[in-house]
Coordinates of C-alpha atoms in Angstrom, one line a residue:
M1 CA -67.5 -9.3 46.5
N2 CA -65.4 -11.1 43.9
Q3 CA -67.6 -14.0 42.9
T4 CA -66.6 -13.8 39.3
K5 CA -62.8 -14.1 40.0
A6 CA -60.8 -16.7 41.8
I7 CA -57.5 -17.5 43.4
I8 CA -56.1 -21.0 42.8
W9 CA -53.5 -22.0 45.4
D10 CA -50.8 -24.6 45.1
L11 CA -50.3 -26.5 48.4
D12 CA -46.7 -27.7 49.1
G13 CA -44.2 -24.8 49.3
T14 CA -46.9 -22.2 48.6
L15 CA -49.3 -22.5 51.5
I16 CA -47.6 -25.1 53.7
N17 CA -44.0 -25.7 54.9
S18 CA -43.7 -29.3 54.0
V19 CA -40.3 -29.5 52.3
D20 CA -38.5 -31.2 55.1
H21 CA -41.1 -33.9 55.4
H22 CA -41.1 -34.6 51.6
W23 CA -37.3 -34.6 51.4
E24 CA -37.1 -37.1 54.3
A25 CA -39.7 -39.3 52.8
W26 CA -38.2 -39.3 49.3
R27 CA -34.7 -39.8 50.6
E28 CA -35.8 -42.8 52.6
V29 CA -37.8 -44.5 49.9
M30 CA -35.2 -43.9 47.2
A31 CA -32.5 -45.4 49.5
E32 CA -34.7 -48.5 49.9
E33 CA -34.7 -48.7 46.1
Q34 CA -30.9 -48.3 46.0
I35 CA -31.2 -44.9 44.2
T36 CA -29.2 -41.9 45.3
L37 CA -31.3 -38.8 45.4
T38 CA -29.6 -35.4 46.1
F39 CA -31.4 -32.5 47.6
E40 CA -30.9 -30.6 44.3
D41 CA -32.7 -33.5 42.5
F42 CA -35.5 -33.3 45.0
V43 CA -35.9 -29.5 44.6
A44 CA -35.9 -29.8 40.8
D45 CA -38.8 -32.3 41.0
F46 CA -40.8 -30.3 43.5
G47 CA -44.4 -29.7 42.1
K48 CA -44.4 -32.7 39.8
R49 CA -46.5 -35.9 40.2
N50 CA -45.0 -39.0 41.7
D51 CA -45.3 -41.0 38.4
E52 CA -43.3 -38.3 36.6
I53 CA -40.6 -38.2 39.3
L54 CA -40.2 -41.9 39.5
R55 CA -40.0 -42.5 35.8
S56 CA -37.5 -39.7 35.4
R57 CA -35.3 -40.8 38.3
I58 CA -35.5 -44.6 38.1
D59 CA -36.9 -46.0 34.9
P60 CA -38.8 -44.3 32.0
Q61 CA -40.6 -47.6 31.4
M62 CA -41.5 -48.3 35.0
S63 CA -44.9 -50.1 35.1
D64 CA -48.0 -48.4 36.7
V65 CA -48.0 -51.1 39.4
E66 CA -44.4 -50.4 40.4
V67 CA -45.0 -46.6 40.3
A68 CA -48.0 -47.1 42.6
R69 CA -46.0 -49.3 45.0
I70 CA -43.1 -46.9 45.5
A71 CA -45.3 -43.8 45.5
L72 CA -47.5 -45.3 48.2
L73 CA -44.5 -46.1 50.3
K74 CA -43.3 -42.5 49.9
E75 CA -46.6 -40.9 50.7
E76 CA -47.2 -43.1 53.7
K77 CA -43.9 -41.9 55.1
Y78 CA -44.8 -38.3 54.4
R79 CA -48.2 -38.5 56.0
R80 CA -46.7 -40.2 59.1
F81 CA -44.3 -37.3 59.4
V82 CA -47.1 -34.7 59.0
R83 CA -49.2 -36.3 61.7
T84 CA -46.3 -37.0 64.2
K85 CA -44.1 -34.0 63.6
G86 CA -46.7 -31.4 62.7
L87 CA -47.1 -29.0 59.8
T88 CA -47.2 -25.3 59.6
L89 CA -48.6 -22.7 57.1
L90 CA -46.0 -20.5 55.5
P91 CA -45.8 -16.9 56.5
G92 CA -48.7 -14.9 55.2
A93 CA -50.8 -17.9 54.1
Q94 CA -53.3 -17.8 56.9
D95 CA -53.8 -14.0 56.6
W96 CA -54.4 -14.2 52.9
L97 CA -56.8 -17.2 53.1
Q98 CA -58.8 -15.4 55.7
Q99 CA -58.8 -12.0 54.0
L100 CA -59.8 -13.3 50.6
K101 CA -62.6 -15.4 52.0
A102 CA -63.9 -12.4 54.0
D103 CA -63.8 -10.3 50.9
G104 CA -65.9 -12.8 48.9
W105 CA -63.2 -14.3 46.6
R106 CA -63.6 -17.8 45.3
Q107 CA -60.6 -19.9 46.3
A108 CA -59.5 -23.3 45.1
L109 CA -56.6 -25.7 45.8
G110 CA -54.8 -27.0 42.7
T111 CA -52.0 -29.3 43.7
S112 CA -49.8 -32.2 42.5
A113 CA -50.2 -33.7 46.0
P114 CA -52.2 -37.0 46.3
Q115 CA -55.6 -36.7 47.9
G116 CA -54.3 -38.5 51.0
N117 CA -51.7 -35.7 51.5
I118 CA -54.3 -33.1 51.2
A119 CA -56.4 -34.8 53.8
A120 CA -53.5 -35.0 56.2
A121 CA -52.8 -31.3 55.8
F122 CA -56.5 -30.5 56.3
D123 CA -56.6 -32.6 59.4
V124 CA -53.5 -30.9 60.9
L125 CA -54.2 -27.3 59.8
S126 CA -58.0 -27.1 59.6
I127 CA -57.9 -25.0 56.4
E128 CA -60.5 -26.9 54.3
S129 CA -63.2 -24.4 54.8
F130 CA -61.4 -21.7 52.8
F131 CA -61.7 -23.6 49.5
D132 CA -64.6 -23.7 47.1
A133 CA -62.9 -26.5 45.1
V134 CA -60.1 -28.9 45.9
M135 CA -58.2 -30.6 43.0
S136 CA -55.4 -33.1 43.1
S137 CA -53.5 -33.9 39.9
E138 CA -54.5 -37.6 40.7
Q139 CA -58.0 -36.6 39.4
V140 CA -56.8 -35.4 36.0
K141 CA -55.1 -37.0 33.0
A142 CA -51.9 -35.1 33.2
G143 CA -50.1 -33.3 36.0
K144 CA -48.3 -30.0 36.0
P145 CA -46.9 -28.5 33.8
A146 CA -50.1 -29.6 32.0
P147 CA -52.9 -27.1 32.8
D148 CA -55.5 -29.8 33.7
V149 CA -55.6 -29.4 37.4
F150 CA -56.1 -25.6 37.3
L151 CA -58.6 -25.8 34.4
V152 CA -60.8 -28.3 36.3
A153 CA -60.5 -26.3 39.5
A154 CA -61.8 -23.2 37.6
E155 CA -64.6 -25.2 36.0
K156 CA -65.7 -26.5 39.5
M157 CA -65.9 -22.9 40.7
Q158 CA -67.6 -21.8 37.5
I159 CA -65.0 -19.2 36.9
D160 CA -63.4 -18.5 33.5
P161 CA -59.7 -19.3 33.3
E162 CA -58.8 -15.7 32.4
N163 CA -60.4 -14.6 35.7
C164 CA -58.2 -16.9 37.8
V165 CA -54.8 -16.1 39.5
V166 CA -52.6 -19.1 40.3
V167 CA -50.2 -18.8 43.3
E168 CA -47.3 -21.2 42.9
D169 CA -43.8 -21.9 44.1
A170 CA -42.6 -24.3 41.4
P171 CA -41.7 -23.8 37.7
A172 CA -44.0 -26.7 36.7
G173 CA -46.9 -24.9 38.3
I174 CA -46.1 -21.5 36.8
E175 CA -46.0 -23.2 33.3
A176 CA -49.3 -24.9 34.0
A177 CA -50.9 -21.6 34.8
R178 CA -49.6 -20.1 31.6
R179 CA -50.9 -23.0 29.6
A180 CA -54.3 -22.6 31.3
G181 CA -54.5 -18.9 30.3
M182 CA -54.4 -17.8 33.9
K183 CA -52.4 -15.1 35.7
S184 CA -49.6 -16.3 38.0
V185 CA -47.9 -15.3 41.2
G186 CA -44.7 -16.9 42.1
V187 CA -43.4 -17.2 45.7
L188 CA -39.7 -18.0 46.1
T189 CA -39.9 -20.5 48.9
T190 CA -38.3 -23.5 47.0
H191 CA -36.8 -22.0 43.9
E192 CA -34.5 -19.0 43.4
E193 CA -36.2 -17.9 40.2
L194 CA -39.7 -18.2 38.7
K195 CA -41.1 -16.8 35.4
A196 CA -44.4 -15.8 36.8
D197 CA -46.4 -12.6 36.1
W198 CA -45.5 -11.4 39.6
V199 CA -42.8 -12.8 41.9
F200 CA -42.5 -12.3 45.6
R201 CA -40.1 -13.7 48.2
S202 CA -43.0 -14.6 50.5
L203 CA -46.8 -14.3 50.7
E204 CA -46.1 -11.7 53.4
D205 CA -44.6 -9.5 50.7
L206 CA -47.8 -9.2 48.7
P207 CA -49.2 -5.6 49.2
S208 CA -52.6 -5.1 50.7
G209 CA -55.3 -5.3 47.9
F210 CA -52.8 -7.0 45.6
F211 CA -55.3 -9.4 44.0
D212 CA -57.8 -6.6 43.3
S213 CA -55.1 -4.7 41.5
V214 CA -54.2 -7.7 39.3
F215 CA -57.6 -7.5 37.6
E216 CA -57.5 -3.7 37.3
Q217 CA -54.6 -3.8 34.9

């Protein structure tokens, strides 16, 4: 049993294959705002909160009201796509979630996704039971690359940060793990390079017993 150590999972691009739905939603909502968004722009922003994306892409001085309006439109589109077009776990995700739970690990979700998106994913994939804590960056002061979402997730599980491993697909998340004093595993699903402690092409590439070995070093 590993009740004194924990895995903190990112959601989009790490556990779930949601890139196409997010891209379609962002492209539509930005077009409605007369903003051209390239796929490269979209990938560069992956893992960040909506307020940070909108202020960097449209107007640094955008009001909270305007941010909330556009963000809601985008997320409503995304959730509609999830519920009408479906959602899948990325290769290896189901196996690791099940194995770690069976082995007694604490697991948390630490994501930049709004809580409504988390709920949509849970509704479609039925994975909520794997997590001992679920944290959205909406619930903390600052989103990734600030460490807040991971630190609060660890606190909720009553696990020290140095005993947590973050699994992420985005540079902002890897940096958040570093600032939190946590180990990091990067999966190259949305980016070609990550500066994590360990990097794998896919969750399927993690060797058996990998997370035990992380804390033996």
